Amino acid sequence: MAMSHSSLIPASEFSTAPAMEFAGVRLEQLAASHAPDLAEVVAAGRLDEDWFATTPPAQQVEANIAQRLDSQAAGTMAPFAIIDTSAGKAVGATAYLNIDAANRRVEIGSTFLAVAAQGTGINPAAKYLLLRRAFEVLGCYSVAFCTHWHNEASRAAIARLGAKQDGVLRNHKYDPATGTLRDTVVFSILPHEWPAVRTQLEARLRRHGRLG
């Protein structure tokens, strides 16, 4: 059972970001060296322009990486670069965040991905790697996903993973840049749901030609 397995995992392991590879995608420890690739990703796709987005502007990517590394040092985040192995470059970033090691709970988020990489199976492969580590290595009791109420594309993508909506946190966060309050939609996947989620992610990756 996950409970006895997870008791063997030290809390510090939750904020590590080991290299993991599957279906032509590698997740690796985020570093300052990824900044040029990621700044290009943001600029080319204008990913920071949605008013509800949390993607940093291209000129702030280096500072954003530094913030993520500071959070990792504090034990609250495990930041990864998303590498397209066929291109040999970073095409996005993602993380475990709001880590609660005592309760074996992580959130997957702070994700952005190159427009050219969207719809190619890279995102499902990255989610597969993160979920597999969360449930099969860290022994998590719950993996959460949170998004802005108005980010309909993100909500749909999370639901496609097989995550269940837990609820909506009303007036959850204030955004000084827009002067708006965010309603946060919370989803989660539980250990007994992981086998079905894993199977449907593998089926999606086969449709993308990433698995034989």
Short mmCIF file of C-alpha atoms in Angstrom, two decimals:
data_model
loop_
_atom_site.label_atom_id
_atom_site.label_comp_id
_atom_site.label_asym_id
_atom_site.label_seq_id
_atom_site.Cartn_x
_atom_site.Cartn_y
_atom_site.Cartn_z
CA MET A 1 0.00 0.00 0.00
CA ALA A 2 1.08 3.60 -0.62
CA MET A 3 0.96 4.39 3.10
CA SER A 4 3.64 1.92 4.15
CA HIS A 5 5.72 2.60 1.01
CA SER A 6 5.64 6.39 1.42
CA SER A 7 6.81 6.20 5.02
CA LEU A 8 10.21 5.18 3.63
CA ILE A 9 10.54 8.35 1.54
CA PRO A 10 12.29 11.30 3.25
CA ALA A 11 10.54 14.65 3.00
CA SER A 12 13.56 16.15 1.22
CA GLU A 13 12.99 13.79 -1.73
CA PHE A 14 9.78 15.62 -2.66
CA SER A 15 11.66 18.76 -3.72
CA THR A 16 14.29 16.98 -5.81
CA ALA A 17 13.93 17.06 -9.59
CA PRO A 18 15.62 13.96 -11.02
CA ALA A 19 15.90 13.42 -14.75
CA MET A 20 13.05 11.27 -16.11
CA GLU A 21 12.43 10.28 -19.72
CA PHE A 22 9.46 8.76 -21.55
CA ALA A 23 7.92 8.91 -25.04
CA GLY A 24 10.47 11.36 -26.43
CA VAL A 25 10.24 13.76 -23.50
CA ARG A 26 12.76 14.32 -20.73
CA LEU A 27 12.14 16.19 -17.52
CA GLU A 28 15.28 17.46 -15.86
CA GLN A 29 16.30 19.79 -13.08
CA LEU A 30 15.47 23.37 -14.08
CA ALA A 31 18.60 25.54 -14.28
CA ALA A 32 19.69 29.01 -15.35
CA SER A 33 21.09 27.42 -18.51
CA HIS A 34 17.52 26.76 -19.70
CA ALA A 35 16.69 30.48 -19.71
CA PRO A 36 17.53 31.23 -23.39
CA ASP A 37 15.36 28.36 -24.68
CA LEU A 38 12.48 29.21 -22.36
CA ALA A 39 12.61 32.95 -23.11
CA GLU A 40 12.37 32.08 -26.81
CA VAL A 41 9.38 29.79 -26.07
CA VAL A 42 7.53 32.57 -24.25
CA ALA A 43 8.32 35.26 -26.81
CA ALA A 44 7.48 33.14 -29.86
CA GLY A 45 4.14 32.02 -28.45
CA ARG A 46 3.35 35.27 -26.61
CA LEU A 47 2.46 32.99 -23.72
CA ASP A 48 2.41 35.76 -21.14
CA GLU A 49 -0.34 37.78 -22.84
CA ASP A 50 -3.43 35.97 -21.51
CA TRP A 51 -4.66 38.11 -18.63
CA PHE A 52 -5.17 35.04 -16.44
CA ALA A 53 -1.76 33.54 -17.26
CA THR A 54 1.05 33.18 -14.74
CA THR A 55 3.73 32.67 -17.41
CA PRO A 56 6.54 35.22 -16.98
CA PRO A 57 7.36 37.63 -19.82
CA ALA A 58 10.39 36.60 -21.86
CA GLN A 59 12.60 39.23 -20.21
CA GLN A 60 11.69 37.87 -16.77
CA VAL A 61 12.28 34.17 -17.44
CA GLU A 62 15.73 34.20 -15.85
CA ALA A 63 14.34 35.81 -12.68
CA ASN A 64 11.44 33.35 -12.67
CA ILE A 65 13.88 30.43 -12.81
CA ALA A 66 15.75 31.93 -9.85
CA GLN A 67 12.47 32.20 -7.90
CA ARG A 68 11.65 28.57 -8.64
CA LEU A 69 15.10 27.50 -7.46
CA ASP A 70 14.65 29.52 -4.26
CA SER A 71 11.34 27.71 -3.66
CA GLN A 72 13.12 24.41 -4.25
CA ALA A 73 15.75 25.31 -1.68
CA ALA A 74 12.92 26.03 0.77
CA GLY A 75 11.45 22.59 0.09
CA THR A 76 8.17 23.80 -1.43
CA MET A 77 8.83 23.16 -5.14
CA ALA A 78 10.55 20.69 -7.47
CA PRO A 79 11.09 22.61 -10.75
CA PHE A 80 11.68 20.84 -14.06
CA ALA A 81 12.56 21.85 -17.60
CA ILE A 82 10.59 20.00 -20.30
CA ILE A 83 12.98 18.76 -22.99
CA ASP A 84 11.90 17.61 -26.45
CA THR A 85 14.53 14.93 -26.98
CA SER A 86 14.17 15.03 -30.78
CA ALA A 87 15.02 18.75 -30.78
CA GLY A 88 17.45 18.56 -27.88
CA LYS A 89 16.15 21.74 -26.29
CA ALA A 90 13.82 22.99 -23.58
CA VAL A 91 10.28 23.59 -24.83
CA GLY A 92 8.66 24.39 -21.49
CA ALA A 93 8.76 24.18 -17.73
CA THR A 94 6.69 22.52 -15.03
CA ALA A 95 6.90 21.73 -11.32
CA TYR A 96 5.66 20.04 -8.22
CA LEU A 97 4.60 22.97 -6.06
CA ASN A 98 2.89 23.61 -2.73
CA ILE A 99 4.63 20.46 -1.55
CA ASP A 100 3.17 19.01 1.65
CA ALA A 101 5.48 16.09 2.34
CA ALA A 102 3.95 15.35 5.76
CA ASN A 103 0.62 14.63 4.08
CA ARG A 104 2.19 13.14 0.93
CA ARG A 105 0.53 15.72 -1.29
CA VAL A 106 1.90 17.71 -4.21
CA GLU A 107 0.41 20.01 -6.81
CA ILE A 108 1.48 19.88 -10.46
CA GLY A 109 1.55 23.32 -12.00
CA SER A 110 3.55 26.42 -12.93
CA THR A 111 3.57 24.85 -16.38
CA PHE A 112 4.10 26.52 -19.73
CA LEU A 113 4.80 24.92 -23.09
CA ALA A 114 5.86 26.16 -26.52
CA VAL A 115 2.92 26.69 -28.88
CA ALA A 116 4.64 24.50 -31.46
CA ALA A 117 4.85 21.68 -28.89
CA GLN A 118 1.19 21.84 -27.93
CA GLY A 119 -0.96 19.04 -29.31
CA THR A 120 2.09 16.87 -30.03
CA GLY A 121 1.91 14.61 -26.98
CA ILE A 122 4.70 16.38 -25.11
CA ASN A 123 2.38 17.63 -22.38
CA PRO A 124 0.75 14.21 -21.75
CA ALA A 125 4.22 12.63 -21.60
CA ALA A 126 5.39 15.23 -19.06
CA LYS A 127 2.27 14.69 -16.95
CA TYR A 128 2.81 10.92 -17.17
CA LEU A 129 6.33 11.29 -15.78
CA LEU A 130 5.24 13.59 -12.96
CA LEU A 131 2.28 11.44 -11.96
CA ARG A 132 4.29 8.22 -12.14
CA ARG A 133 6.93 9.64 -9.82
CA ALA A 134 4.31 11.08 -7.47
CA PHE A 135 2.42 7.81 -7.03
CA GLU A 136 5.01 5.12 -7.69
CA VAL A 137 8.12 6.70 -6.13
CA LEU A 138 6.94 9.31 -3.62
CA GLY A 139 3.83 7.37 -2.57
CA CYS A 140 1.57 10.42 -2.74
CA TYR A 141 -1.92 10.23 -1.30
CA SER A 142 -3.13 13.00 -3.60
CA VAL A 143 -1.87 15.01 -6.58
CA ALA A 144 -3.58 18.34 -7.15
CA PHE A 145 -4.00 20.62 -10.16
CA CYS A 146 -5.17 24.22 -9.78
CA THR A 147 -6.15 26.72 -12.44
CA HIS A 148 -7.93 30.02 -12.97
CA TRP A 149 -11.70 29.76 -13.37
CA HIS A 150 -11.46 31.71 -16.64
CA ASN A 151 -8.72 29.49 -18.08
CA GLU A 152 -11.14 27.17 -19.84
CA ALA A 153 -8.43 25.49 -21.93
CA SER A 154 -6.48 24.56 -18.82
CA ARG A 155 -9.58 23.26 -17.05
CA ALA A 156 -10.43 21.07 -20.05
CA ALA A 157 -6.86 19.77 -20.28
CA ILE A 158 -6.81 18.83 -16.59
CA ALA A 159 -10.15 17.04 -16.92
CA ARG A 160 -8.78 15.11 -19.92
CA LEU A 161 -6.06 13.73 -17.67
CA GLY A 162 -8.77 12.06 -15.61
CA ALA A 163 -8.50 14.42 -12.65
CA LYS A 164 -11.69 15.03 -10.66
CA GLN A 165 -12.82 18.54 -9.75
CA ASP A 166 -12.74 18.99 -5.97
CA GLY A 167 -14.23 22.47 -5.90
CA VAL A 168 -13.70 26.19 -6.46
CA LEU A 169 -11.87 28.50 -4.06
CA ARG A 170 -13.72 31.79 -4.45
CA ASN A 171 -11.70 35.05 -4.33
CA HIS A 172 -8.66 32.88 -3.74
CA LYS A 173 -5.92 35.18 -5.02
CA TYR A 174 -5.56 38.87 -5.82
CA ASP A 175 -3.68 39.87 -8.96
CA PRO A 176 -2.31 43.41 -8.54
CA ALA A 177 -1.35 43.56 -12.23
CA THR A 178 -4.99 43.33 -13.36
CA GLY A 179 -6.74 44.37 -10.16
CA THR A 180 -8.80 41.18 -10.25
CA LEU A 181 -9.56 38.41 -7.79
CA ARG A 182 -9.01 34.86 -8.98
CA ASP A 183 -11.41 32.00 -8.39
CA THR A 184 -9.21 28.90 -8.34
CA VAL A 185 -10.55 25.57 -9.62
CA VAL A 186 -9.01 22.63 -7.75
CA PHE A 187 -8.72 19.14 -9.24
CA SER A 188 -7.02 16.03 -7.92
CA ILE A 189 -6.01 12.46 -8.76
CA LEU A 190 -5.87 9.82 -6.01
CA PRO A 191 -3.71 6.68 -5.87
CA HIS A 192 -6.50 4.25 -6.77
CA GLU A 193 -7.27 6.38 -9.86
CA TRP A 194 -3.70 6.37 -11.15
CA PRO A 195 -3.84 3.03 -13.04
CA ALA A 196 -6.76 4.22 -15.19
CA VAL A 197 -5.16 7.64 -15.70
CA ARG A 198 -1.88 5.96 -16.68
CA THR A 199 -3.65 3.72 -19.19
CA GLN A 200 -5.46 6.58 -20.90
CA LEU A 201 -2.29 8.70 -21.03
CA GLU A 202 -0.48 5.81 -22.71
CA ALA A 203 -3.35 5.53 -25.20
CA ARG A 204 -3.06 9.25 -25.99
CA LEU A 205 0.68 8.92 -26.51
CA ARG A 206 0.14 6.03 -28.91
CA ARG A 207 -2.26 8.18 -30.93
CA HIS A 208 0.48 10.82 -31.11
CA GLY A 209 2.90 8.16 -32.36
CA ARG A 210 5.08 8.47 -29.27
CA LEU A 211 4.63 4.87 -28.16
CA GLY A 212 4.76 1.70 -30.21
#
